Structure formats: structure tokens, C-alpha cells
Short mmCIF file of C-alpha atoms and ligand atoms in Angstrom, two decimals:
data_model
loop_
_atom_site.label_atom_id
_atom_site.label_comp_id
_atom_site.label_asym_id
_atom_site.label_seq_id
_atom_site.Cartn_x
_atom_site.Cartn_y
_atom_site.Cartn_z
CA UNK A 36 26.42 33.45 -63.77
CA UNK A 37 29.72 33.09 -66.04
CA UNK A 38 28.87 29.76 -69.07
CA UNK A 39 32.52 28.10 -66.74
CA UNK A 40 30.31 28.65 -62.97
CA UNK A 41 26.92 27.04 -65.03
CA UNK A 42 28.65 24.34 -66.49
CA UNK A 43 30.87 23.32 -62.94
CA UNK A 44 27.61 24.01 -60.88
CA UNK A 45 26.00 21.50 -63.27
CA UNK A 46 29.01 18.97 -63.09
CA UNK A 47 28.83 18.81 -60.00
CA UNK A 48 25.06 18.23 -59.70
CA UNK A 49 25.16 15.23 -62.16
CA UNK A 50 27.88 13.21 -61.26
CA UNK A 51 27.58 13.65 -57.46
CA UNK A 52 30.78 11.56 -55.01
CA UNK A 53 33.28 11.65 -58.16
CA UNK A 54 35.12 14.28 -55.73
CA UNK A 55 38.51 13.79 -58.27
CA UNK A 56 36.03 13.88 -61.35
CA UNK A 57 34.98 17.92 -60.09
CA UNK A 58 38.67 18.38 -58.94
CA UNK A 59 40.31 17.91 -62.54
CA UNK A 60 37.43 19.58 -64.32
CA UNK A 61 37.42 22.42 -62.15
CA UNK A 62 41.19 22.64 -62.85
CA UNK A 63 41.01 22.93 -66.39
CA UNK A 64 37.47 24.63 -66.83
CA UNK A 65 38.92 27.76 -64.18
CA UNK A 66 41.86 27.98 -66.06
CA UNK A 67 40.00 27.90 -69.76
CA UNK A 68 38.58 31.07 -68.22
CA UNK A 69 39.94 33.58 -70.75
CA UNK A 70 39.66 31.34 -73.67
CA UNK A 71 35.88 30.54 -72.87
CA UNK A 72 34.82 34.05 -72.43
CA UNK A 73 36.54 35.48 -76.14
CA UNK A 74 33.68 33.20 -77.15
CA UNK A 75 30.99 32.97 -74.56
CA UNK A 76 28.24 32.45 -76.82
CA UNK A 77 28.75 30.57 -79.46
CA UNK A 78 30.19 28.19 -76.50
CA UNK A 79 27.01 28.17 -74.78
CA UNK A 80 24.83 28.08 -77.55
CA UNK A 81 26.81 24.78 -78.67
CA UNK A 82 27.03 23.26 -75.77
CA UNK A 83 30.39 23.25 -75.80
CA UNK A 84 31.41 22.47 -72.24
CA UNK A 85 28.53 20.73 -71.13
CA UNK A 86 29.65 17.80 -74.47
CA UNK A 87 33.34 18.55 -73.02
CA UNK A 88 33.06 17.07 -70.13
CA UNK A 89 30.51 14.08 -70.58
CA UNK A 90 32.02 11.29 -71.77
CA UNK A 91 30.81 9.86 -75.57
CA UNK A 92 30.05 6.75 -73.64
CA UNK A 93 30.69 5.01 -70.08
CA UNK A 94 30.80 0.95 -70.49
CA UNK A 95 30.62 -1.07 -66.92
CA UNK A 96 30.96 -4.22 -66.80
CA UNK A 97 31.30 -7.21 -64.28
CA UNK A 98 34.30 -9.43 -64.10
CA UNK A 99 34.16 -12.95 -62.90
CA UNK A 100 37.23 -15.09 -62.35
CA UNK A 101 38.42 -17.67 -59.82
CA UNK A 102 40.85 -17.36 -57.63
CA UNK A 103 43.85 -20.37 -56.58
CA UNK A 104 41.75 -21.38 -53.85
CA UNK A 105 38.72 -22.62 -56.23
CA UNK A 106 36.46 -19.15 -55.23
CA UNK A 107 34.41 -17.34 -57.59
CA UNK A 108 35.96 -13.44 -56.93
CA UNK A 109 33.91 -10.54 -58.51
CA UNK A 110 35.64 -6.87 -59.62
CA UNK A 111 34.28 -4.12 -61.44
CA UNK A 112 35.56 -3.40 -64.71
CA UNK A 113 35.34 0.33 -66.06
CA UNK A 114 36.16 1.76 -70.04
CA UNK A 115 34.98 5.22 -70.08
CA UNK A 116 35.12 6.96 -73.62
CA UNK A 117 35.57 10.29 -73.10
CA UNK A 118 36.64 12.21 -76.50
CA UNK A 119 37.60 10.92 -80.08
CA UNK A 120 37.58 14.61 -81.25
CA UNK A 121 40.94 14.56 -82.92
CA UNK A 122 41.43 10.03 -82.91
CA UNK A 123 40.63 7.33 -81.29
CA UNK A 124 40.07 6.92 -77.66
CA UNK A 125 43.20 6.75 -76.57
CA UNK A 126 44.41 5.76 -72.00
CA UNK A 127 45.13 3.28 -69.72
CA UNK A 128 43.81 0.80 -67.54
CA UNK A 129 44.43 0.97 -63.98
CA UNK A 130 43.96 -2.11 -61.89
CA UNK A 131 44.06 -0.80 -58.30
CA UNK A 132 41.29 -1.52 -55.74
CA UNK A 133 40.46 2.70 -55.34
CA UNK A 134 39.47 2.73 -58.66
CA UNK A 135 35.39 3.55 -58.96
CA UNK A 136 33.55 5.44 -62.15
CA UNK A 137 34.28 8.68 -60.49
CA UNK A 138 38.36 8.03 -60.52
CA UNK A 139 38.19 6.84 -64.52
CA UNK A 140 36.41 9.58 -65.48
CA UNK A 141 38.52 12.10 -63.74
CA UNK A 142 41.66 10.47 -65.57
CA UNK A 143 39.58 10.00 -69.23
CA UNK A 144 38.95 14.26 -68.85
CA UNK A 145 42.54 14.90 -68.07
CA UNK A 146 44.03 11.67 -70.34
CA UNK A 147 41.33 14.23 -73.47
CA UNK A 148 44.21 17.48 -73.01
CA UNK A 149 47.63 15.34 -72.63
CA UNK A 150 46.96 13.33 -75.88
CA UNK A 151 45.98 16.64 -77.10
CA UNK A 152 49.37 17.85 -76.40
CA UNK A 153 51.29 15.42 -77.70
CA UNK A 154 50.20 16.92 -81.61
CA UNK A 155 49.64 13.13 -82.58
CA UNK A 156 45.58 11.90 -83.21
CA UNK A 157 44.89 10.58 -80.36
CA UNK A 158 41.28 11.25 -78.37
CA UNK A 159 40.25 10.78 -74.39
CA UNK A 160 39.68 7.39 -73.12
CA UNK A 161 40.80 5.67 -69.64
CA UNK A 162 39.33 2.51 -67.69
CA UNK A 163 40.23 -0.02 -65.31
CA UNK A 164 39.20 -2.10 -62.49
CA UNK A 165 39.35 -2.19 -59.19
CA UNK A 166 41.16 -5.49 -58.95
CA UNK A 167 44.74 -5.87 -57.05
CA UNK A 168 46.90 -7.86 -58.83
CA UNK A 169 49.17 -7.14 -55.56
CA UNK A 170 49.55 -10.03 -54.17
CA UNK A 171 48.10 -12.67 -57.02
CA UNK A 172 49.87 -15.84 -58.39
CA UNK A 173 50.73 -15.49 -62.04
CA UNK A 174 47.46 -17.52 -63.18
CA UNK A 175 45.03 -15.72 -61.02
CA UNK A 176 46.02 -12.33 -63.25
CA UNK A 177 46.18 -14.11 -66.11
CA UNK A 178 42.22 -15.70 -64.98
CA UNK A 179 41.21 -11.82 -64.39
CA UNK A 180 42.37 -10.23 -67.10
CA UNK A 181 40.99 -12.90 -69.55
CA UNK A 182 37.21 -12.24 -68.13
CA UNK A 183 38.43 -8.17 -68.16
CA UNK A 184 38.46 -8.60 -71.73
CA UNK A 185 35.94 -11.23 -72.16
CA UNK A 186 33.49 -8.66 -72.05
CA UNK A 187 36.08 -5.30 -72.91
CA UNK A 188 37.00 -5.97 -75.84
CA UNK A 189 33.26 -5.65 -77.78
CA UNK A 190 33.83 -1.79 -77.41
CA UNK A 191 37.27 -1.24 -78.56
CA UNK A 192 39.61 -1.68 -81.34
CA UNK A 193 43.25 -0.70 -83.44
CA UNK A 194 40.90 2.27 -85.32
CA UNK A 195 37.49 2.81 -81.87
CA UNK A 196 39.56 2.87 -78.90
CA UNK A 197 43.36 1.43 -77.85
CA UNK A 198 43.98 1.20 -74.07
CA UNK A 199 47.18 0.81 -72.40
CA UNK A 200 49.42 0.42 -68.72
CA UNK A 201 48.35 2.42 -65.70
CA UNK A 202 48.27 1.69 -62.28
CA UNK A 203 48.72 -2.32 -61.52
CA UNK A 204 49.01 -2.73 -65.64
CA UNK A 205 52.57 -3.37 -66.79
CA UNK A 206 53.76 -5.88 -69.56
CA UNK A 207 52.35 -8.96 -67.64
CA UNK A 208 48.58 -8.01 -67.77
CA UNK A 209 48.37 -6.11 -71.35
CA UNK A 210 50.17 -9.84 -72.44
CA UNK A 211 47.03 -11.95 -70.90
CA UNK A 212 44.52 -8.97 -72.19
CA UNK A 213 46.01 -9.63 -76.06
CA UNK A 214 46.33 -12.71 -75.87
CA UNK A 215 42.54 -12.73 -75.19
CA UNK A 216 41.66 -10.48 -77.54
CA UNK A 217 43.33 -11.99 -80.13
CA UNK A 218 41.98 -15.09 -79.21
CA UNK A 219 38.30 -13.58 -78.81
CA UNK A 220 38.33 -11.60 -82.40
CA UNK A 221 40.82 -13.65 -84.76
CA UNK A 222 42.24 -10.78 -85.29
CA UNK A 223 45.91 -9.69 -84.88
CA UNK A 224 46.22 -5.50 -84.97
CA UNK A 225 47.07 -2.63 -82.62
CA UNK A 226 44.36 -2.35 -80.10
CA UNK A 227 46.66 -2.50 -77.49
CA UNK A 228 49.56 -0.69 -76.27
CA UNK A 229 52.62 -1.33 -74.00
CA UNK A 230 53.27 -4.67 -75.96
CA UNK A 231 56.11 -6.86 -74.89
CA UNK A 232 58.01 -6.66 -78.05
CA UNK A 233 57.95 -9.55 -79.09
CA UNK A 234 54.40 -9.31 -80.22
CA UNK A 235 54.00 -5.65 -81.52
CA UNK A 236 55.52 -3.60 -78.97
CA UNK A 237 57.79 -0.61 -79.38
CA UNK A 238 61.16 -0.15 -77.91
CA UNK A 239 61.61 3.04 -75.20
CA UNK A 240 57.12 2.15 -74.28
CA UNK A 241 58.32 1.44 -71.02
CA UNK A 242 61.01 3.95 -70.59
CA UNK A 243 58.45 6.80 -72.09
CA UNK A 244 56.55 8.48 -70.05
CA UNK A 245 60.02 8.39 -67.06
CA UNK A 246 61.72 9.90 -69.51
CA UNK A 247 59.74 12.03 -71.12
CA UNK A 248 58.87 13.33 -67.53
CA UNK A 249 62.83 14.12 -67.89
CA UNK A 250 62.62 15.95 -71.12
CA UNK A 251 60.20 18.24 -70.27
CA UNK A 252 61.62 19.19 -66.60
CA UNK A 253 65.12 19.88 -68.50
CA UNK A 254 63.34 21.56 -71.08
CA UNK A 255 61.51 24.04 -68.55
CA UNK A 256 64.36 24.10 -66.62
CA UNK A 257 66.97 25.63 -69.20
CA UNK A 258 63.73 28.48 -70.18
CA UNK A 259 64.22 29.03 -66.64
CA UNK A 260 68.23 29.97 -66.19
CA UNK A 261 68.84 26.78 -64.47
CA UNK A 262 70.15 23.24 -65.33
CA UNK A 263 69.14 19.49 -64.64
CA UNK A 264 72.52 18.76 -63.93
CA UNK A 265 73.47 18.56 -60.49
CA UNK A 266 70.36 18.84 -58.96
CA UNK A 267 68.85 16.89 -55.90
CA UNK A 268 65.74 15.49 -57.20
CA UNK A 269 63.22 13.91 -54.41
CA UNK A 270 60.56 11.41 -56.60
CA UNK A 271 57.91 9.35 -55.28
CA UNK A 272 56.57 6.28 -56.43
CA UNK A 273 58.85 2.84 -57.31
CA UNK A 274 57.01 2.13 -60.54
CA UNK A 275 56.90 2.42 -63.98
CA UNK A 276 57.24 6.02 -64.37
CA UNK A 277 59.38 6.10 -61.11
CA UNK A 278 61.98 3.92 -62.45
CA UNK A 279 62.70 5.23 -65.25
CA UNK A 280 62.34 9.08 -63.59
CA UNK A 281 64.87 8.23 -61.67
CA UNK A 282 67.25 6.46 -64.51
CA UNK A 283 66.84 9.52 -66.89
CA UNK A 284 67.45 12.18 -64.49
CA UNK A 285 70.63 10.51 -63.52
CA UNK A 286 72.14 10.11 -66.95
CA UNK A 287 71.46 14.28 -67.49
CA UNK A 288 73.46 14.58 -64.34
CA UNK A 289 70.22 15.24 -61.43
CA UNK A 290 71.21 13.12 -58.60
CA UNK A 291 67.48 11.33 -57.52
CA UNK A 292 67.55 10.72 -53.39
CA UNK A 293 64.23 9.08 -52.57
CA UNK A 294 61.53 6.73 -54.01
CA UNK A 295 58.26 5.39 -52.44
CA UNK A 296 55.47 3.30 -52.45
CA UNK A 297 52.70 2.91 -51.13
CA UNK A 298 53.92 1.77 -47.52
CA UNK A 299 57.19 3.55 -46.83
CA UNK A 300 59.42 5.21 -48.56
CA UNK A 301 64.29 5.56 -49.37
CA UNK A 302 66.18 8.16 -48.55
CA UNK A 303 69.49 6.59 -50.41
CA UNK A 304 71.97 10.81 -49.44
CA UNK A 305 74.61 8.96 -52.56
CA UNK A 306 71.67 8.79 -54.97
CA UNK A 307 69.59 5.83 -55.93
CA UNK A 308 70.95 2.67 -56.74
CA UNK A 309 68.36 2.11 -60.47
CA UNK A 310 69.60 -1.46 -61.22
CA UNK A 311 68.30 -2.42 -57.56
CA UNK A 312 65.39 -0.75 -57.69
CA UNK A 313 64.33 -2.52 -60.47
CA UNK A 314 65.57 -6.19 -59.29
CA UNK A 315 63.67 -5.52 -56.02
CA UNK A 316 59.81 -3.88 -57.76
CA UNK A 317 60.26 -4.95 -61.77
CA UNK A 318 61.49 -8.09 -60.89
CA UNK A 319 61.02 -9.20 -57.44
CA UNK A 320 57.99 -7.56 -57.30
CA UNK A 321 58.81 -6.87 -53.54
CA UNK A 322 58.55 -3.62 -50.88
CA UNK A 323 60.98 -1.31 -50.40
CA UNK A 324 62.75 -2.82 -46.99
CA UNK A 325 64.53 -4.92 -49.52
CA UNK A 326 66.05 -2.16 -51.24
CA UNK A 327 67.18 -1.09 -47.96
CA UNK A 328 68.04 -4.16 -46.53
CA UNK A 329 70.61 -4.44 -49.84
CA UNK A 330 71.78 -1.11 -50.01
CA UNK A 331 73.44 0.39 -46.77
CA UNK A 332 73.51 3.88 -47.37
CA UNK A 333 69.95 3.72 -47.27
CA UNK A 334 67.57 4.68 -45.03
CA UNK A 335 63.98 3.24 -44.86
CA UNK A 336 60.73 5.40 -43.52
CA UNK A 337 57.48 3.49 -42.82
CA UNK A 338 54.32 5.72 -44.19
CA UNK A 339 54.62 8.75 -46.49
CA UNK A 340 57.77 11.30 -46.07
CA UNK A 341 59.49 12.39 -49.15
CA UNK A 342 58.77 15.89 -49.67
CA UNK A 343 60.64 16.10 -46.55
CA UNK A 344 64.06 15.66 -48.00
CA UNK A 345 65.50 18.88 -48.84
CA UNK A 346 65.58 19.00 -53.03
CA UNK A 347 65.69 21.40 -55.77
CA UNK A 348 63.94 19.48 -57.53
CA UNK A 349 60.82 17.42 -56.77
CA UNK A 350 59.18 14.51 -58.85
CA UNK A 351 55.93 12.82 -57.67
CA UNK A 352 55.28 9.47 -59.35
CA UNK A 353 52.80 7.92 -57.44
CA UNK A 354 49.68 8.68 -58.11
CA UNK A 355 46.38 11.47 -57.62
CA UNK A 356 46.42 14.04 -54.48
CA UNK A 357 50.12 12.51 -52.81
CA UNK A 358 51.66 16.34 -52.62
CA UNK A 359 49.38 18.50 -50.18
CA UNK A 360 49.72 21.59 -48.98
CA UNK A 361 51.91 21.00 -45.85
CA UNK A 362 53.63 18.92 -48.63
CA UNK A 363 54.25 22.56 -50.82
CA UNK A 364 54.82 24.46 -48.01
CA UNK A 365 57.46 22.32 -46.80
CA UNK A 366 58.68 21.88 -50.29
CA UNK A 367 59.41 25.57 -50.16
CA UNK A 368 60.79 26.22 -47.25
CA UNK A 369 63.05 23.73 -48.30
CA UNK A 370 64.36 25.44 -51.38
CA UNK A 371 62.45 23.58 -54.30
CA UNK A 372 62.85 25.67 -57.15
CA UNK A 373 60.32 22.81 -59.25
CA UNK A 374 57.99 20.50 -59.58
CA UNK A 375 57.33 18.34 -62.61
CA UNK A 376 54.21 15.72 -62.30
CA UNK A 377 54.55 12.04 -63.63
CA UNK A 378 52.24 10.76 -61.52
CA UNK A 379 47.92 11.96 -62.83
CA UNK A 380 47.13 14.83 -61.10
CA UNK A 381 49.17 13.69 -57.49
CA UNK A 382 49.92 17.69 -56.45
CA UNK A 383 46.10 18.73 -54.66
CA UNK A 384 44.08 22.30 -56.53
CA UNK A 385 45.08 24.34 -53.14
CA UNK A 386 49.18 22.79 -53.25
CA UNK A 387 49.42 23.78 -56.94
CA UNK A 388 48.22 27.33 -56.32
CA UNK A 389 51.07 27.39 -53.55
CA UNK A 390 53.55 26.43 -54.91
CA UNK A 391 52.97 29.17 -58.40
CA UNK A 392 51.97 31.97 -55.62
CA UNK A 393 55.73 30.80 -54.32
CA UNK A 394 57.07 31.29 -57.76
CA UNK A 395 57.87 27.51 -57.92
CA UNK A 396 58.39 26.76 -61.80
CA UNK A 397 55.29 23.98 -61.89
CA UNK A 398 54.73 21.32 -64.58
CA UNK A 399 51.19 19.92 -64.33
CA UNK A 400 51.26 16.16 -65.05
CA UNK A 401 49.38 16.28 -68.37
CA UNK A 402 52.04 17.70 -70.44
CA UNK A 403 54.91 16.55 -68.50
CA UNK A 404 54.00 12.88 -68.13
CA UNK A 405 53.15 12.87 -71.80
CA UNK A 406 55.56 11.29 -73.11
CA UNK A 407 53.65 7.64 -72.27
CA UNK A 408 50.63 7.98 -74.57
CA UNK A 409 52.62 9.77 -76.44
CA UNK A 410 54.85 6.74 -77.51
CA UNK A 411 51.78 4.47 -77.02
CA UNK A 412 50.84 6.88 -80.18
CA UNK A 413 54.13 6.01 -81.91
CA UNK A 414 53.75 1.97 -81.13
CA UNK A 415 50.06 2.24 -83.24
CA UNK A 416 52.17 3.65 -85.79
CA UNK A 417 54.71 0.88 -86.17
CA UNK A 418 52.03 -1.58 -86.02
CA UNK A 419 49.92 0.12 -89.10
CA UNK A 420 53.23 -0.06 -90.54
CA UNK A 421 54.31 -3.14 -89.27
CA UNK A 422 57.20 -2.13 -88.94
CA UNK A 423 59.83 -1.63 -85.48
CA UNK A 424 61.90 1.30 -84.94
CA UNK A 425 64.97 0.88 -83.06
CA UNK A 426 65.05 2.29 -79.17
CA UNK A 427 67.06 5.63 -81.09
CA UNK A 428 65.06 6.58 -83.37
CA UNK A 429 61.87 6.77 -80.61
CA UNK A 430 63.29 8.17 -78.08
CA UNK A 431 64.48 10.86 -80.64
CA UNK A 432 60.72 11.76 -81.76
CA UNK A 433 59.61 10.81 -77.77
CA UNK A 434 62.63 14.47 -76.65
CA UNK A 435 61.66 16.02 -79.56
CA UNK A 436 57.76 15.68 -78.81
CA UNK A 437 58.35 16.79 -75.24
CA UNK A 438 60.51 19.76 -76.19
CA UNK A 439 57.61 20.66 -78.41
CA UNK A 440 54.85 19.69 -75.94
CA UNK A 441 57.11 22.71 -73.57
CA UNK A 442 57.16 25.32 -75.81
CA UNK A 443 53.27 24.83 -76.82
CA UNK A 444 52.25 25.23 -73.47
CA UNK A 445 54.68 28.51 -72.58
CA UNK A 446 53.70 30.35 -75.79
CA UNK A 447 49.95 29.64 -74.55
CA UNK A 448 50.51 31.23 -71.38
CA UNK A 449 52.11 34.35 -72.72
CA UNK A 450 49.54 34.88 -75.55
CA UNK A 451 46.91 35.02 -72.55
CA UNK A 452 48.96 37.37 -70.02
CA UNK A 453 49.76 34.39 -68.01
CA UNK A 454 53.34 34.07 -68.52
CA UNK A 455 55.13 30.74 -66.68
CA UNK A 456 51.35 29.33 -65.19
CA UNK A 457 52.36 25.95 -67.26
CA UNK A 458 48.83 24.81 -65.88
CA UNK A 459 47.19 27.27 -67.90
CA UNK A 460 49.62 27.12 -70.56
CA UNK A 461 49.02 22.91 -70.70
CA UNK A 462 45.41 23.26 -70.34
CA UNK A 463 44.84 26.10 -73.05
CA UNK A 464 47.08 24.46 -75.63
CA UNK A 465 45.16 20.87 -75.50
CA UNK A 466 41.79 22.12 -75.31
CA UNK A 467 41.93 24.73 -78.83
CA UNK A 468 41.95 21.50 -80.73
CA UNK A 469 40.05 19.90 -79.71
CA UNK A 470 37.69 22.59 -79.42
CA UNK A 471 37.73 23.46 -83.40
CA UNK A 472 37.52 19.88 -84.24
CA UNK A 473 34.45 19.60 -82.09
CA UNK A 474 32.95 22.72 -83.95
CA UNK A 475 34.29 21.28 -86.98
CA UNK A 476 32.41 17.80 -86.86
CA UNK A 477 28.88 19.60 -85.66
CA UNK A 478 26.41 18.57 -82.56
CA UNK A 479 27.07 14.72 -82.06
P1 NDP B 634 53.21 1.65 -61.33
O1 NDP B 634 51.75 0.25 -60.94
O2 NDP B 634 53.79 1.08 -62.15
O3 NDP B 634 53.66 1.98 -59.94
C1 NDP B 634 52.30 3.31 -58.99
C2 NDP B 634 53.58 3.62 -57.68
O4 NDP B 634 52.55 4.31 -56.91
C3 NDP B 634 53.80 2.15 -56.66
O5 NDP B 634 54.89 2.66 -56.36
C4 NDP B 634 53.11 2.16 -55.81
O6 NDP B 634 53.48 2.10 -54.83
C5 NDP B 634 52.43 3.64 -55.56
N1 NDP B 634 51.54 3.66 -55.62
C6 NDP B 634 50.13 3.34 -55.68
N2 NDP B 634 48.81 4.03 -55.84
C7 NDP B 634 49.49 4.52 -54.65
C8 NDP B 634 48.74 5.14 -53.05
N3 NDP B 634 47.23 5.43 -53.24
N4 NDP B 634 49.37 5.91 -52.19
C9 NDP B 634 50.99 5.38 -52.54
N5 NDP B 634 51.25 4.99 -53.12
C10 NDP B 634 50.79 4.16 -54.31
O7 NDP B 634 52.80 2.29 -61.45
P2 NDP B 634 52.77 4.06 -63.14
O8 NDP B 634 54.14 4.02 -62.54
O9 NDP B 634 52.52 3.16 -64.41
O10 NDP B 634 51.67 5.53 -62.42
C11 NDP B 634 52.05 5.97 -62.05
C12 NDP B 634 51.56 7.15 -61.75
O11 NDP B 634 51.84 7.95 -63.20
C13 NDP B 634 49.74 6.74 -61.76
O12 NDP B 634 49.13 8.48 -61.55
C14 NDP B 634 49.67 6.96 -63.30
O13 NDP B 634 48.32 7.14 -63.95
C15 NDP B 634 50.47 8.40 -64.13
N6 NDP B 634 50.93 8.26 -65.37
C16 NDP B 634 51.52 6.84 -66.21
C17 NDP B 634 51.62 6.20 -67.17
C18 NDP B 634 52.49 4.92 -67.71
O14 NDP B 634 53.02 4.74 -68.79
N7 NDP B 634 52.44 3.66 -67.32
C19 NDP B 634 51.76 7.11 -68.22
C20 NDP B 634 51.20 8.67 -67.39
C21 NDP B 634 50.51 8.89 -66.53
P3 NDP B 634 52.96 -0.24 -54.45
O15 NDP B 634 54.16 -0.40 -55.67
O16 NDP B 634 52.78 -0.29 -52.92
O17 NDP B 634 51.68 0.02 -54.79
#
């Protein structure tokens, strides 16, 4: 049996009931096959893949808090410190009822390669809780965040592990978490990113993942003789990534016509009104029905359906496995020519394979959504320097990083004879740096 197959079998046996983690590991290791086979004996002897797929540390903890009725609630807290070969652990916190250990491990594993691709010195980690901020008062969210940080603070630090936001963790949550860290540790340091501008945040961090997705997509289209200008774009999600992807797409001359949340979706043939979307989602924290009520050109539909809309480019920006094989078939039949992932692993393995087999340009999230974590690393640099850079300076650096990621991914895919397979290119380019650093640091 090949070394890759052996490790995948072992991983499934050792981590039962974690399908998302299995899926992420399979996607990565399958595409590393060519690289692993070149050095199979050495990697096997060093158990490189076993070490790469086993987190350095997993922290599980109880998060008790008191709701507005005086009732004590208990949630699960997680932090997976996956790999620190190239820098301190870095990766977001997700607060969503679906969160479990397998989901945090899949996200932490992906983060290793994504962070490596940015070219910046950051290792891979991820964390979160099954707490649902939706429908909670600000006081309840604060009580939860303070309890969560009361345990988490023991395991993180500006040079150890630097969490950020993800689904359900935005500026409000980061503020409460930072306040509690500072209070307990008596340290004012860049321990979290995505902070507010008055206390160490970076300009352009809020926009970074969505903007970065579009910089990557623009470069990918350009290198394939296509143009984002004039393209009709289907976007899913209506959160941080989706909103700023829509905004940058419009600035580049594209026309995003959809968005969605967990209850329904919008088709707006005149193009999404991004200011209205921000008001509904960022300020009022309301459902998309409010968008439709204020926008005569918009049609609201219950459930799922964004990928049925005819488009040139699809940008899944909501959550994992939201674009399946049926969706992929519909996109291809409707003439879509590019899919770029804003979310983490939004496309199922079968859908990815179908899209690639049908000649669709497919950008995997670990490359195309790396702008968020890259800008988080720029926030860390500014905190260390105790300086703040201008919006333009950060945005310029972000664009340079995304263009560079595209070319590194493209070059790696060509080098191994898999031209335009950006999934393989991203995994190979991300892996090589981490593997070299792990080898240099010995058996740890
Ligand atoms: P937000 O919480 O801001 O927004 C998430 C959006 O997706 C919301 O519109 C939400 O709808 C929808 N959504 C979430 N879960 C589901 C679900 N199970 N089914 C259908 N819709 C769902 O999160 P972000 O925009 O920050 O994150 C979106 C994706 O991008 C995630 O995969 C995240 O890991 C990834 N990502 C985020 C980065 C960042 O910087 N924020 C960086 C890199 C990747 P509703 O409002 O109804 O919950």
C-alpha cells in the first residue's frame, strides 16, 4: 500500500466520526501524492504525514455562562493548535451550533497550508464553540466571550497562538475577547486579530478576505484570457466574506446578482445593493427578507438555490459543503467558467472533481481566501511595530500577496504536470515550505 493510502486509512481509524476532517485530509494528501512519492522512503521513516495530520495540541474546555433570564448555559470550547513549524499558530474562532472537534480539526488542518501560501511566518490553528450568537443580547454574547477567554487565555499569546474571527465571530466578539484577555493577563499585546481600529486593529482587515478573493480571481481569469469586468457573478453567504467580495467585484466591473443566508437567498438582476446588504446584515443583524422588502428589483426565495442562477463566475462564501455535485452540474450547464472559494471547503470533493473535469477554473479556498489571514499577519506586524499603516498600504500589500499566491499555485501545478489544477498547486506549494521546516526542526 502506498504511504499516502496508509496514512489516510490510519487517520480515519484514529479519528472516527470526523467526516469533514477526513475529507480535508483526503483532498490534501491525494494531491500531494506526486510529491510524496518522490521522497516516499524518507517521509515514511520520519512519519512526516502522521505528524502533519496529528495536531500538536488540542484543547477542549467547558464554557459556562449566565443568560439574561439567570439560567446557566454550558457550551463546548475548542482550540486546535495544529502546526507551528513556520510560525505561531494562527487561525480563526468559529461560534456556530454546528461546531464540533472534527470541524475544528478540518479547519485547522487546511489553515496550515493556507498560512504557508501567504509567504508569511504563521503556523496553523483553529478554534471555536457550539455557542450560537444569533438571537442573543449583547450582554449574553459578552458573558459567553468572557467565560470562553477565561480558559483560552492560558493557551494563547502574541508569540504563541493568535486567534481571529470566523463564522459568528466579528468585531463585537473580538472586542469582548480582547478585553477579557487584557484583564486577566495584564498584557496589552496583539493576541487577537480583527481588532477594532481604536485598539490595535488594521485598516482593511474587515474587507481583506472578500477583497483578496477578488484579487486572486481577477489574476486567475487574466492568466486564462478572461476578464472579471462584465462578468455575471453568483455569490453565496451574506456575512463578512460575501459582503466584501460583492463590493470588490463591483469595483472591478463585475456584476454580483445573488447572496444568501442560512434561511434563504436573493436574486437581484440589477446587481446586489451592497450598502443595503451591509445595513441589513452588519447593522441590523436581520434576515435577507429585509433586503428584499427594501429593494424592488430583488426576488427572495426560501432555502438554497444560488447556484441555479445563470452566471459566469461563482463565489461560494458561506460555509463548508454548500456546493454539491448537483450544483456543479447546474453551474456547468449554465455556462459558468470559474468557481473561486471564499468560504473554507464550500465545494464537496465530487463537485470539485466534476468542475475540474469540465474545464472550469477552480480556485480552492486555502489559496483564494488567504487574504484574511494574510492581513491578520499584517495586523500582527503593525502591533509589533506599534504603528498603523494606511488603508491603501495594507490593501496594496494584500493585492501583492494574492497575486503572488496565484502565481506560486500556478507554477507548482505546472511543475508537477498538472497545469491549471489549482487544488494540487495550492496543496503542493503550501506543503513544501512546512515539510522543509519540519524536517529542519527534527522529530518534534
Ligand atoms: P459570517 O458569520 O460573517 O457569515 C457567514 C454567512 O454564511 C452568513 O450569511 C450565514 O448565514 C451563512 N451560513 C453560515 N453557516 C451556514 C449554513 N450552515 N448554511 C447556510 N448558510 C450558512 O462568516 P464569514 O463570512 O466570516 O465566513 C464565511 C466562510 O468564509 C466560512 O467558511 C469561513 O471559515 C470562511 N473564511 C472566513 C474568513 C474571514 O476572514 N472572515 C477568512 C477565510 C475564510 P446566517 O447569517 O443566516 O448565519
